[in-house]
mmCIF file of C-alpha atoms and ligand atoms in Angstrom:
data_model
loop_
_atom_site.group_PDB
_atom_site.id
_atom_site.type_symbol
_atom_site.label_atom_id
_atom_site.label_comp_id
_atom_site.label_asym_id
_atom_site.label_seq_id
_atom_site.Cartn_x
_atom_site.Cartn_y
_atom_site.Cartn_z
ATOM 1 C CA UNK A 1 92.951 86.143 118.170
ATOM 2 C CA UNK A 2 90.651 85.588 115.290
ATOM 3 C CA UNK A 3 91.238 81.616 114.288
ATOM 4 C CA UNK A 4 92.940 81.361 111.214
ATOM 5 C CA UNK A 5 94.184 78.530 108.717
ATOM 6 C CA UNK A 6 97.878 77.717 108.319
ATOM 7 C CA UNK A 7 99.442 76.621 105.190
ATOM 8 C CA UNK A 8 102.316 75.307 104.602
ATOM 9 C CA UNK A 9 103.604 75.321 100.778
ATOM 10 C CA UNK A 10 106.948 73.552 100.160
ATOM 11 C CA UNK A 11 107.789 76.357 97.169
ATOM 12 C CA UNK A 12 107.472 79.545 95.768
ATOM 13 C CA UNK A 13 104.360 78.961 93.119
ATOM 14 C CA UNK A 14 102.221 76.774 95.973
ATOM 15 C CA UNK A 15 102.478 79.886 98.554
ATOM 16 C CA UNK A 16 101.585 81.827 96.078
ATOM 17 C CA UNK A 17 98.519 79.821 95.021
ATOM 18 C CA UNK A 18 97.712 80.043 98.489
ATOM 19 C CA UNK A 19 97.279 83.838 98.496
ATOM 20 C CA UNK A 20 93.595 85.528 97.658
ATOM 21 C CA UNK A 21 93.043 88.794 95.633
ATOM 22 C CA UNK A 22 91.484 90.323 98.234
ATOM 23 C CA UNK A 23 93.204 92.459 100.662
ATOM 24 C CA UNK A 24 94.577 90.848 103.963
ATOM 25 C CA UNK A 25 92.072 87.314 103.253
ATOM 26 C CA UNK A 26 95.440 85.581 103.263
ATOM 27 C CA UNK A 27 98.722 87.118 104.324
ATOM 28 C CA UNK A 28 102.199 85.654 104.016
ATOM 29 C CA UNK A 29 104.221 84.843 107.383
ATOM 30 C CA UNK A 30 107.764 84.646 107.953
ATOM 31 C CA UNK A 31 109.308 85.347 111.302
ATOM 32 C CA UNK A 32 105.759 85.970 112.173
ATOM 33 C CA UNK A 33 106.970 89.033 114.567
ATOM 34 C CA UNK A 34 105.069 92.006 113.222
ATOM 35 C CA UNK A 35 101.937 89.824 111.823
ATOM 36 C CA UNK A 36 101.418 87.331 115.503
ATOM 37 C CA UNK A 37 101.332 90.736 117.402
ATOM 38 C CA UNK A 38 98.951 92.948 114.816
ATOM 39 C CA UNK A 39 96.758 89.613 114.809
ATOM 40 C CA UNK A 40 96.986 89.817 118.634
ATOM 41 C CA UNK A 41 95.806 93.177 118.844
ATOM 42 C CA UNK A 42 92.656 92.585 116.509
ATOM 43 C CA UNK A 43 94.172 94.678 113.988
ATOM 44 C CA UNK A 44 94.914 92.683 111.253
ATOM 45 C CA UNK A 45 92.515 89.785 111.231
ATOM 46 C CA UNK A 46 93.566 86.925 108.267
ATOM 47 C CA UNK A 47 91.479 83.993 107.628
ATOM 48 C CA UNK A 48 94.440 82.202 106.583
ATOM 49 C CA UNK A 49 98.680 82.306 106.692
ATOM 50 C CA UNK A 50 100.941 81.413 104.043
ATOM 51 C CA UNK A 51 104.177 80.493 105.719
ATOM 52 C CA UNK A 52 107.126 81.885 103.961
ATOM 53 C CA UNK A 53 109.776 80.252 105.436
ATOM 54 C CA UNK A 54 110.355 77.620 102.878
ATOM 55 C CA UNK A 55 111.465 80.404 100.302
ATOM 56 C CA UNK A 56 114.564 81.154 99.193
ATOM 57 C CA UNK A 57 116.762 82.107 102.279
ATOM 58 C CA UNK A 58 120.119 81.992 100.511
ATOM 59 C CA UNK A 59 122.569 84.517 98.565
ATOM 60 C CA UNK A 60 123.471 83.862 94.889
ATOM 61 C CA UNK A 61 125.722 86.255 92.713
ATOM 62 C CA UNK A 62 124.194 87.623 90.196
ATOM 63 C CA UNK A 63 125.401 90.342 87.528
ATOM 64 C CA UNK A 64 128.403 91.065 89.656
ATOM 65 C CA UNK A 65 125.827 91.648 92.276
ATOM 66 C CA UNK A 66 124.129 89.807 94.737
ATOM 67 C CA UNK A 67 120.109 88.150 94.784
ATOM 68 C CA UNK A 68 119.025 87.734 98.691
ATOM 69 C CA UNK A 69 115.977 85.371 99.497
ATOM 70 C CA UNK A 70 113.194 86.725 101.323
ATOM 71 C CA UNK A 71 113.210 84.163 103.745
ATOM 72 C CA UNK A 72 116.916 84.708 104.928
ATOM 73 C CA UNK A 73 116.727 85.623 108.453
ATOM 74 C CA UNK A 74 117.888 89.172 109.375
ATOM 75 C CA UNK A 75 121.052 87.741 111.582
ATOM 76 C CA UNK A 76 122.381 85.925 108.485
ATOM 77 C CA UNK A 77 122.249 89.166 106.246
ATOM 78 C CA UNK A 78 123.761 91.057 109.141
ATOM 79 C CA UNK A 79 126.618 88.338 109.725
ATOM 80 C CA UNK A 80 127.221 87.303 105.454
ATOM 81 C CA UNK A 81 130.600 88.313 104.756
ATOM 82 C CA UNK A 82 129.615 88.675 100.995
ATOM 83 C CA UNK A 83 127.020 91.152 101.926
ATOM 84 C CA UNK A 84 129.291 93.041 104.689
ATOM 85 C CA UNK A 85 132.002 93.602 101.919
ATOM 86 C CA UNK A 86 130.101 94.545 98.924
ATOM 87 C CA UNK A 87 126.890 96.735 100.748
ATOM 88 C CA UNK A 88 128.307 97.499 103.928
ATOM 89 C CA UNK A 89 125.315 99.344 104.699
ATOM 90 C CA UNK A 90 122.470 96.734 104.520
ATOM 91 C CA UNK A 91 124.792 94.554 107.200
ATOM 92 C CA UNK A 92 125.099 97.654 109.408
ATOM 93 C CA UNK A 93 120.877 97.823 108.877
ATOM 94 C CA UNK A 94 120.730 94.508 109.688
ATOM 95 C CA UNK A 95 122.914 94.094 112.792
ATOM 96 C CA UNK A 96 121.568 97.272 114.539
ATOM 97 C CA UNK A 97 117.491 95.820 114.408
ATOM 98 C CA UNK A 98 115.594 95.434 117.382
ATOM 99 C CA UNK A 99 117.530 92.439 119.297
ATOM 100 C CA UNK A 100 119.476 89.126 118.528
ATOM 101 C CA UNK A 101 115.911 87.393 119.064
ATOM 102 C CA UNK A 102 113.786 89.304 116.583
ATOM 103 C CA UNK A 103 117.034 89.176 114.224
ATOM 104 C CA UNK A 104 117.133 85.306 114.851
ATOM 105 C CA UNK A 105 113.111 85.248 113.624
ATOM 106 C CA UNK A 106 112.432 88.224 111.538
ATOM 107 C CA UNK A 107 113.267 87.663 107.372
ATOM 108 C CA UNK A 108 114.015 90.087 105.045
ATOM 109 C CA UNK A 109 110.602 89.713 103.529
ATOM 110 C CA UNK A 110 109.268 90.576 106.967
ATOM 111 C CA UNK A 111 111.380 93.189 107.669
ATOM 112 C CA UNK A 112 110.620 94.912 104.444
ATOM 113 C CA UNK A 113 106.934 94.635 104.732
ATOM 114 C CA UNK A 114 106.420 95.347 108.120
ATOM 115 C CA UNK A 115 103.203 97.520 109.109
ATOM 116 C CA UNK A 116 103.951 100.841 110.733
ATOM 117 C CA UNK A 117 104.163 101.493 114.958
ATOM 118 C CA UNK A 118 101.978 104.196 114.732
ATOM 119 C CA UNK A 119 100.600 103.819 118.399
ATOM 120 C CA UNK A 120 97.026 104.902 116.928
ATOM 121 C CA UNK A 121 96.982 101.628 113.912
ATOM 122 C CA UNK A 122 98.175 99.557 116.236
ATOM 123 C CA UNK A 123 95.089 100.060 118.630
ATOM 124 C CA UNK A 124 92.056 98.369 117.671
ATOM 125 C CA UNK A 125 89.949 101.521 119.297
ATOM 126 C CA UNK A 126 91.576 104.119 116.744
ATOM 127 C CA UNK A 127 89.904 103.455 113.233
ATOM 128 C CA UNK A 128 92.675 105.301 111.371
ATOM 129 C CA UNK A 129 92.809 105.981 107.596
ATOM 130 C CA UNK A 130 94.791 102.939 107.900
ATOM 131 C CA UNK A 131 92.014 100.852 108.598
ATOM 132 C CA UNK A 132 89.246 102.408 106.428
ATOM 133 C CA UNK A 133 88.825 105.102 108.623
ATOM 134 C CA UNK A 134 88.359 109.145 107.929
ATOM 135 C CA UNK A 135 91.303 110.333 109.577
ATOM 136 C CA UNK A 136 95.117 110.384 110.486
ATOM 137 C CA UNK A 137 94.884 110.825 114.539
ATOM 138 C CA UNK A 138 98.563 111.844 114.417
ATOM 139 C CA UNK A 139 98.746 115.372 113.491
ATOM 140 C CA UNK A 140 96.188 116.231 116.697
ATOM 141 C CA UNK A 141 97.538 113.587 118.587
ATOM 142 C CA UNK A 142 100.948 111.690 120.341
ATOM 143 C CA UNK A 143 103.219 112.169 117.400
ATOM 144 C CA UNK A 144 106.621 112.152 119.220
ATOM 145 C CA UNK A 145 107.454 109.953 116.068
ATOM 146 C CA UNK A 146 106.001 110.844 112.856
ATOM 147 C CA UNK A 147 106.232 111.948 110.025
ATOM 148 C CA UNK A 148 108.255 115.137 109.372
ATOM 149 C CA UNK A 149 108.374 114.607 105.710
ATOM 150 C CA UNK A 150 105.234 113.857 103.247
ATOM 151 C CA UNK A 151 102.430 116.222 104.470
ATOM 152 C CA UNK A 152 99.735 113.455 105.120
ATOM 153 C CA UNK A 153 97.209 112.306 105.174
ATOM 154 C CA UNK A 154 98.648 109.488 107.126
ATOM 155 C CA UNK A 155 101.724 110.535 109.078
ATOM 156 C CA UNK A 156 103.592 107.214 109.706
ATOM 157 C CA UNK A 157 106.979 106.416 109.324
ATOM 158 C CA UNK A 158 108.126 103.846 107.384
ATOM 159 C CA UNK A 159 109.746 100.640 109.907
ATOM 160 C CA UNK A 160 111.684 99.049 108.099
ATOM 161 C CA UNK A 161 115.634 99.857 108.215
ATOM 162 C CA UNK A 162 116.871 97.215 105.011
ATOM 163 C CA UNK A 163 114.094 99.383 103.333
ATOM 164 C CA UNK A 164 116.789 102.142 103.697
ATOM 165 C CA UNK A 165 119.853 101.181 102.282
ATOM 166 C CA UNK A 166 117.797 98.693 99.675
ATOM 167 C CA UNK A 167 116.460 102.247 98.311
ATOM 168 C CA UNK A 168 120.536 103.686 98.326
ATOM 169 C CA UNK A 169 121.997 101.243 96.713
ATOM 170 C CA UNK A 170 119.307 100.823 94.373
ATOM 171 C CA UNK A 171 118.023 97.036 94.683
ATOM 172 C CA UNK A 172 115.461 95.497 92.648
ATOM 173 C CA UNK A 173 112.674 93.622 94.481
ATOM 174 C CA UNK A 174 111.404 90.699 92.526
ATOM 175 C CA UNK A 175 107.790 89.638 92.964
ATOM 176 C CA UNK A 176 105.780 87.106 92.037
ATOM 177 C CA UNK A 177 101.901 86.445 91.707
ATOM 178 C CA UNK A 178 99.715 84.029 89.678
ATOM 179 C CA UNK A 179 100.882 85.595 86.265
ATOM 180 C CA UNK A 180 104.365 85.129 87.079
ATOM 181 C CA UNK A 181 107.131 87.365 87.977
ATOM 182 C CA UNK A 182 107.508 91.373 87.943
ATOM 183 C CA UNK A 183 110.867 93.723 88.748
ATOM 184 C CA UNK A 184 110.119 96.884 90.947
ATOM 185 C CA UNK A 185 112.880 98.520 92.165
ATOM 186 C CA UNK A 186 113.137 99.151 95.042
ATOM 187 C CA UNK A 187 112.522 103.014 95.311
ATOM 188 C CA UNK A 188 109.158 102.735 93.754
ATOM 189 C CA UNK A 189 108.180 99.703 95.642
ATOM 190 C CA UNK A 190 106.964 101.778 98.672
ATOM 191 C CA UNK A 191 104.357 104.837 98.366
ATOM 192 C CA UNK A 192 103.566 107.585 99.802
ATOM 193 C CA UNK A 193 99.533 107.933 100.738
ATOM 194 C CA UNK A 194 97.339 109.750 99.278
ATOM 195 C CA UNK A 195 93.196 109.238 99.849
ATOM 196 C CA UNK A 196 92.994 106.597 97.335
ATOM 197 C CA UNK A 197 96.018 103.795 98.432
ATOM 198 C CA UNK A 198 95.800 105.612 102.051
ATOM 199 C CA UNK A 199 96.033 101.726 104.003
ATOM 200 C CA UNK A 200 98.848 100.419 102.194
ATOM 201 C CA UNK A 201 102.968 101.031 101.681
ATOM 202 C CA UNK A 202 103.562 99.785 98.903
ATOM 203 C CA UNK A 203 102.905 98.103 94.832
ATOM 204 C CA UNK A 204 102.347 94.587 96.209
ATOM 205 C CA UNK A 205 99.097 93.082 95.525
ATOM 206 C CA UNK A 206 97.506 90.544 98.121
ATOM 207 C CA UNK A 207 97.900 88.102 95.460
ATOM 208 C CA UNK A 208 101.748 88.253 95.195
ATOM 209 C CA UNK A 209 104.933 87.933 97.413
ATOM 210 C CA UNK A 210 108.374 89.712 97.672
ATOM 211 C CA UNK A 211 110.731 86.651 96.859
ATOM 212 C CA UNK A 212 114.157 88.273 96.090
ATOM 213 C CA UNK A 213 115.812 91.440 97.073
ATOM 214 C CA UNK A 214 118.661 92.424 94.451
ATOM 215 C CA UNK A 215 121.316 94.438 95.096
ATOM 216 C CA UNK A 216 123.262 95.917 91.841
ATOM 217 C CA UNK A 217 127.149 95.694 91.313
ATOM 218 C CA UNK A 218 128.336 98.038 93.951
ATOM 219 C CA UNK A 219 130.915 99.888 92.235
ATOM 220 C CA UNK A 220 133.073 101.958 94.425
ATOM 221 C CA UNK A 221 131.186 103.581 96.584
ATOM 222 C CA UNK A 222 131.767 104.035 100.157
ATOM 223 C CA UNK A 223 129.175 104.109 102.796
ATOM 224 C CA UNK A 224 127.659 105.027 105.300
ATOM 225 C CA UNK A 225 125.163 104.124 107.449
ATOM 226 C CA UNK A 226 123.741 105.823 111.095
ATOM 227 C CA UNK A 227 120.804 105.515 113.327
ATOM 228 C CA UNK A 228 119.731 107.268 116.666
ATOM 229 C CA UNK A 229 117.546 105.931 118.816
ATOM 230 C CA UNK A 230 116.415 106.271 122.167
ATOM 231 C CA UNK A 231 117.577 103.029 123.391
ATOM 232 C CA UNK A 232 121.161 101.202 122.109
ATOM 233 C CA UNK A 233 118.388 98.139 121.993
ATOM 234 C CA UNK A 234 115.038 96.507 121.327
ATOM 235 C CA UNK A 235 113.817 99.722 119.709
ATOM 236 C CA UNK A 236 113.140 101.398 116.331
ATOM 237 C CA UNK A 237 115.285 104.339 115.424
ATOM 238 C CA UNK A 238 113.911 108.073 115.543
ATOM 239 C CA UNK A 239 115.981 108.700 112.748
ATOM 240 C CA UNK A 240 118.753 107.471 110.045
ATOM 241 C CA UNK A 241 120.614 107.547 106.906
ATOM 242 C CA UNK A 242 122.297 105.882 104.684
ATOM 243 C CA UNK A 243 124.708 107.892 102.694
ATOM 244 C CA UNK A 244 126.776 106.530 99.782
ATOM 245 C CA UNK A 245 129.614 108.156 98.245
ATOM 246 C CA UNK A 246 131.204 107.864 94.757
ATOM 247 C CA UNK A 247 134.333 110.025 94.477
ATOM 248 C CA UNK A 248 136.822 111.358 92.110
ATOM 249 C CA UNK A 249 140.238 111.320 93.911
ATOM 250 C CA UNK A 250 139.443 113.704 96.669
ATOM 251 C CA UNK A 251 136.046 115.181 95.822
ATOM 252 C CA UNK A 252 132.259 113.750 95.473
ATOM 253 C CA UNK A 253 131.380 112.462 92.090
ATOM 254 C CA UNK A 254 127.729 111.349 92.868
ATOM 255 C CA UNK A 255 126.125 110.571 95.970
ATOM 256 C CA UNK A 256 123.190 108.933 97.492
ATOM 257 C CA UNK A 257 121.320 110.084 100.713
ATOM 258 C CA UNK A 258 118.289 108.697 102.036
ATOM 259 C CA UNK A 259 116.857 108.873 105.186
ATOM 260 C CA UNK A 260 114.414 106.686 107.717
ATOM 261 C CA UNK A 261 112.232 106.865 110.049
ATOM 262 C CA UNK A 262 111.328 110.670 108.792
ATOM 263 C CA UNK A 263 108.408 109.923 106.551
ATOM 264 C CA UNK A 264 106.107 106.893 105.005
ATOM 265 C CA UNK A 265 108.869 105.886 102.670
ATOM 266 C CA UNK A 266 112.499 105.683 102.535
ATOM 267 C CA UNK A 267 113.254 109.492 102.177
ATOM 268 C CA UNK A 268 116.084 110.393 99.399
ATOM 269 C CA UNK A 269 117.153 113.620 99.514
ATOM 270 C CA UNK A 270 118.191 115.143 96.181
ATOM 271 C CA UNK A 271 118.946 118.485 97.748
ATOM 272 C CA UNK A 272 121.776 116.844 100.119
ATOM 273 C CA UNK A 273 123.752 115.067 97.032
ATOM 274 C CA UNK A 274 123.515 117.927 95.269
ATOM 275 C CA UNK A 275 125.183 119.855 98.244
ATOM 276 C CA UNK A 276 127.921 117.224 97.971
ATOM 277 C CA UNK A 277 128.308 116.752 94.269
ATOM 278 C CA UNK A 278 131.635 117.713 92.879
ATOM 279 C CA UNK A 279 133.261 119.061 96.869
ATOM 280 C CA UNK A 280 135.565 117.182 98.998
ATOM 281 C CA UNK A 281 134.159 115.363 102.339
ATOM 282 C CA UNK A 282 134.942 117.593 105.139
ATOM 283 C CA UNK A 283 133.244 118.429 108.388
ATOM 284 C CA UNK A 284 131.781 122.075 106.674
ATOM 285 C CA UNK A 285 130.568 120.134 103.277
ATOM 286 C CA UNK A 286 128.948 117.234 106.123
ATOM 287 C CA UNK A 287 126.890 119.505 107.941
ATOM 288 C CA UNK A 288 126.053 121.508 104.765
ATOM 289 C CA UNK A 289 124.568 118.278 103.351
ATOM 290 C CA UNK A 290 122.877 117.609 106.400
ATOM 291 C CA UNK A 291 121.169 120.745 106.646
ATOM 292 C CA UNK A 292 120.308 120.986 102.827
ATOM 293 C CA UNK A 293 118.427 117.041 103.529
ATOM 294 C CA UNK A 294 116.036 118.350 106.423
ATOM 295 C CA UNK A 295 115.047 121.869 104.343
ATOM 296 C CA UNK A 296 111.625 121.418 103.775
ATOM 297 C CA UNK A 297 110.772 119.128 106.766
ATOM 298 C CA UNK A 298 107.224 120.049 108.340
ATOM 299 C CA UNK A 299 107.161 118.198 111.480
ATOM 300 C CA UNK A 300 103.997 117.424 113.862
ATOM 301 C CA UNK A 301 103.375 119.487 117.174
ATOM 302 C CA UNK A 302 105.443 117.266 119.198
ATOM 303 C CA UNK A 303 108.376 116.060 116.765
ATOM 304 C CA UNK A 304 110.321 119.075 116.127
ATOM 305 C CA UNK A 305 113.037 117.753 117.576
ATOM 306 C CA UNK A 306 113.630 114.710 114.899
ATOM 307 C CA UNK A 307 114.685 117.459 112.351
ATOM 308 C CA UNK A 308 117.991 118.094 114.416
ATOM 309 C CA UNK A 309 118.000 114.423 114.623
ATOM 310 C CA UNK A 310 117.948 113.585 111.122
ATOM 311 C CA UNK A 311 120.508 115.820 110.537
ATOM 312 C CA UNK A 312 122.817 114.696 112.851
ATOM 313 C CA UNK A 313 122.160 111.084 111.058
ATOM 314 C CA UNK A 314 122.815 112.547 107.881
ATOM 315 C CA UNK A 315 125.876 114.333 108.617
ATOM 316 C CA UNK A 316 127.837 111.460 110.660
ATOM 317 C CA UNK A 317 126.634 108.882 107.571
ATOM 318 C CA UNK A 318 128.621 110.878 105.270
ATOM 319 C CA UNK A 319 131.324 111.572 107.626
ATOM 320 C CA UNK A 320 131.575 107.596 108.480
ATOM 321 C CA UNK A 321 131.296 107.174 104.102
ATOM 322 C CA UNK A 322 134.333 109.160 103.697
ATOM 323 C CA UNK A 323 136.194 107.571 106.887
ATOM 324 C CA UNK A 324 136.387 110.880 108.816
ATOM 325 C CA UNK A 325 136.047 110.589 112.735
ATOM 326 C CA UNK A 326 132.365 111.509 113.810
ATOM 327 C CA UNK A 327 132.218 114.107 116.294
HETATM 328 C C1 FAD B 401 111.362 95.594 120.108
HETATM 329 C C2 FAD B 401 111.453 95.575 118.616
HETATM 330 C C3 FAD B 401 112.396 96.366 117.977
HETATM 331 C C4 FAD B 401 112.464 96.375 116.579
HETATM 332 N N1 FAD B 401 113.386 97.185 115.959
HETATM 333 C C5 FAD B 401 113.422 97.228 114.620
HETATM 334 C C6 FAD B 401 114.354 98.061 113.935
HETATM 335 O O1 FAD B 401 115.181 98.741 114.540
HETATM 336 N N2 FAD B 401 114.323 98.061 112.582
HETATM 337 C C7 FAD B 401 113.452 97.304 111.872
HETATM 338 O O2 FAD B 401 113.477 97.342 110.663
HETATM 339 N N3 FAD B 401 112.577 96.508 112.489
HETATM 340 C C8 FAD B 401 112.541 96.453 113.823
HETATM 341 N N4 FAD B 401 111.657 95.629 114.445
HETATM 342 C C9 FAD B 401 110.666 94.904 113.636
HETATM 343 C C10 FAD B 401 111.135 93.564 113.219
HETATM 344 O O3 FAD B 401 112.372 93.666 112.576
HETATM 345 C C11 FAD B 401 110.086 93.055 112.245
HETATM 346 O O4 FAD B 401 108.900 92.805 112.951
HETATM 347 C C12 FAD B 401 110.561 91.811 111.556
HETATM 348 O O5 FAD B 401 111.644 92.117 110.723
HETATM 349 C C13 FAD B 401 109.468 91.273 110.696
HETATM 350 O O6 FAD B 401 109.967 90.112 110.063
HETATM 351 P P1 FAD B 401 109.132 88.779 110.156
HETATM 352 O O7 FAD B 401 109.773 87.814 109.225
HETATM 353 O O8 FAD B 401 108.933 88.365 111.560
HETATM 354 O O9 FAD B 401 107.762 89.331 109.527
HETATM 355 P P2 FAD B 401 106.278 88.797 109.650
HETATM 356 O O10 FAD B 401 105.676 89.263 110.913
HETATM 357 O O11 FAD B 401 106.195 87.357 109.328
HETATM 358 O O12 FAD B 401 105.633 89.613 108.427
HETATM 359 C C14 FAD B 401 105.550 91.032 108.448
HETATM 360 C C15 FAD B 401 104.642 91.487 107.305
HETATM 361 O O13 FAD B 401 105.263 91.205 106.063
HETATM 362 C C16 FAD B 401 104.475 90.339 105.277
HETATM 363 N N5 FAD B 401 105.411 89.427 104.627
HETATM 364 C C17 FAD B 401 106.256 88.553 105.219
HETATM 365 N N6 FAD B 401 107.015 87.955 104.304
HETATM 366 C C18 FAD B 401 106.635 88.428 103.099
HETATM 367 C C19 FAD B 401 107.036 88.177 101.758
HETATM 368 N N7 FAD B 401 108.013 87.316 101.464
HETATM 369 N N8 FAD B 401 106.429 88.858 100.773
HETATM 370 C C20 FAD B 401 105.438 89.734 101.041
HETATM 371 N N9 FAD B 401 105.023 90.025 102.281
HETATM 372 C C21 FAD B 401 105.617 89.373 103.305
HETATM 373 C C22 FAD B 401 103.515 89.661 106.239
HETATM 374 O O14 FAD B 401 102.301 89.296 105.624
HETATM 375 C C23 FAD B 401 103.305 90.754 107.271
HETATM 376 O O15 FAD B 401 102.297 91.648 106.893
HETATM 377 C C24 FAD B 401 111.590 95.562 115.820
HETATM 378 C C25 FAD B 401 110.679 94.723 116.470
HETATM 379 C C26 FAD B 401 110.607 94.735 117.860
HETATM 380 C C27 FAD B 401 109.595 93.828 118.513
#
C-alpha cells in the first residue's frame, strides 16, 4: 500500500478543509471497508484520508421525515425502530448487507459511495475506462454480473443497496464543500457514464462530502423490498427491488419501482408503475409489472440469466408491498 496521511477532523467543516480539488488526492474514510481493500489492491492510491467517523451518526426528525448521518453505521440503520416503521425498506437494505461485521464497520456514507466489484477495476492489471483507460473489458469479458441496463461504455453495476430504496422513497442527500452546503436528491446523485464522467458514479466533487441522507414524510405507502443472491451471506446481490405502493382502497394509486444491481445506477422503472397504476395487487398484475420493468434489458454474453432474476425481484417486492404470500 501506497503510504498515506491520516487526518483526523473533530467536525464537519475541518474534514472538509481537509479534502483537495483534485480527484482521489484526498478521499474521505468511514468504515474504511471498500477504500483499505481498493488501496490494497493499488487501485485507488490517496495521498491522504479524511476520517469520517466523527460526523453525524445520529437520526433527527425532520419535516415529518427523518435526516440520517453519514457516519451512522449500517447495523444501527438496519436495527432503528424509527427507520424500520416509517421506510421499512432502507432497514430491510440495511439488515440483508454483506455480514454483521461489515454492517458493524461500514456507514451509510460508505455504503452509498462505494466503488463498483467489477472484477476488471478492481485489478490493478486491467486499465479500465474506470481508471483512465480506453475500454470497458466487460462486454468481451467475465460479465456474469453486469450491467443489463445502460448500454455502456462501462458496464458496472451500481453496489450499493441503501442507494436503492434512498432513490424509491425519494431522499435528499445533503453535501457539503468549501462553499457550503448543496441538496441533490437522491435520484440524480448517481450517473450513468458516458466518455466524458466515464470514472465516476456520481455529482460529488473531491472537494465535498455526503453528510446527511434525508428521507421525505413517508405517507402511506407500503413496501417492498427483495434481493437474490447467490449466497444467504457475505455477498452482493445479483439482483433487487424495491417496490413502493400507494393505493386507493383496493387498487394502485402510484407506485415506485426501482431496481439494483442491473445497471450503474439505481434503475427506476417507469414502465412497471405504469403497469400497476390504477389495478389491484394480484399475482397476474405482479408478474405483469415485473415483466414490463426488464423490457428493454440488453444483457452481456454471459448475464442473460439476471433478466429472469430481476424479475423475479420485482414481482415478489410488489407482492411482499401489498402483503400477498410470495410464491
Ligand atoms: C463480503 C462483502 C459483502 C458485501 N455485501 C454488500 C451488500 O450486499 N450490499 C452493499 O451495499 N454493500 C455490500 N458490501 C460493501 C460494504 O457494505 C461497503 O464496503 C461498506 O458499506 C462501505 O462502507 P464504509 O464506511 O466501510 O466505506 P469506506 O470504505 O470508508 O468508503 C467507501 C467509499 O466512500 C467514500 N466515502 C466514505 N464516506 C463518505 C462520505 N461521508 N462522503 C463522501 N464519500 C464518502 C470513501 O472515500 C470511499 O471511496 C459488502 C462488502 C463485503 C466485503
Amino acid at each position: 500500500m501506497k503510504p498515506f496521511a491520516y487526518v483526523n477532523p473533530a467536525n464537519e467543516k475541518d474534514a472538509v478543509a481537509a479534502l483537495s480539488k483534485e480527484y482521489e488526492k484526498a478521499l474521505p474514510i468511514g468504515g474504511g471497508q471498500d477504500l483499505l481493500a481498493r488501496m490494497k489492491d493499488y487501485v485507488t492510491q490517496p495521498d491522504r484520508l479524511v476520517n469520517v467517523k466523527n460526523l453525524d451518526a445520529t437520526v433527527t426528525r425532520a419535516n415529518g421525515g427523518l435526516r440520517i448521518g453519514s457516519a451512522m453505521k449500517m447495523v444501527d440503520v438496519a436495527e432503528h425502530a424509527e427507520i424500520g416503521r416509517m421506510y421499512p425498506a432502507v432497514a430491510a437494505a440495511a439488515i440483508e448487507v454483506g455480514t454483521p461485521q461489515i454492517r458493524n464497520q461500514g456507514t451509510v456514507g460508505g455504503n452509498v459511495n462505494q466503488r463498483p466489484r467489477c472484477w476488471y477495476f478492481r485489478n490493478e492489471e486491467f486499465v479500465c475506462y474506470k481508471k483512465g483507460g480506453n475500454r470497458c473489458f466487460s462486454p468481451e469479458g467475465e460479465n456474469q454480473f453486469h450491467a443489463i441496463f445502460g448500454d455502456g461504455p462501462s458496464y458496472i453495476v451500481h453496489p450499493s443497496s441503501l442507494a436503492v430504496p434512498f432513490v424509491a422513497y425519494d431522499a435528499t442527500f445533503r453535501l457539503l464543500g468549501p462553499k457550503g452546503e448543496r441538496m441533490v436528491k437522491a435520484a440524480d446523485y448517481f450517473t450513468m457514464p458516458t466518455k466524458e464522467n466515464v470514472q465516476r458514479e456520481n455529482v460529488l466533487e473531491p472537494d465535498e462530502l455526503l453528510t446527511h441522507v434525508i428521507l421525505p414524510a413517508p405517507g402511506n405507502m407500503k413496501s417492498g423490498h427483495y434481493e437474490v443472491r447467490y449466497k444467504a451471506s457475505h455477498d452482493w446481490p445479483i439482483a433487487f427491488a424495491t417496490v413502493l405502493l400507494a393505493m386507493n382502497g383496493s387498487t394502485v394509486q402510484g407506485a415506485r419501482v426501482v431496481m439494483g444491481a442491473v445497471a450503474p445506477v439505481p434503475w427506476r422503472s417507469q414502465a412497471a408503475e405504469k403497469a400497476l397504476a390504477g389495478k389491484p395487487i394480484t399475482p397476474a398484475s405482479a408478474a405483469a409489472a415485473a415483466e414490463a420493468a426488464l423490457t428493454g434489458a440488453e444483457p452481456l454474453s454471459r448475464n442473460a440469466y439476471k433478466v429472469q432474476v430481476a424479475k423475479t425481484a420485482v414481482e415478489r417486492a410488489i407482492l411482499q408491498a401489498a402483503g400477498l404470500p410470495i410464491a
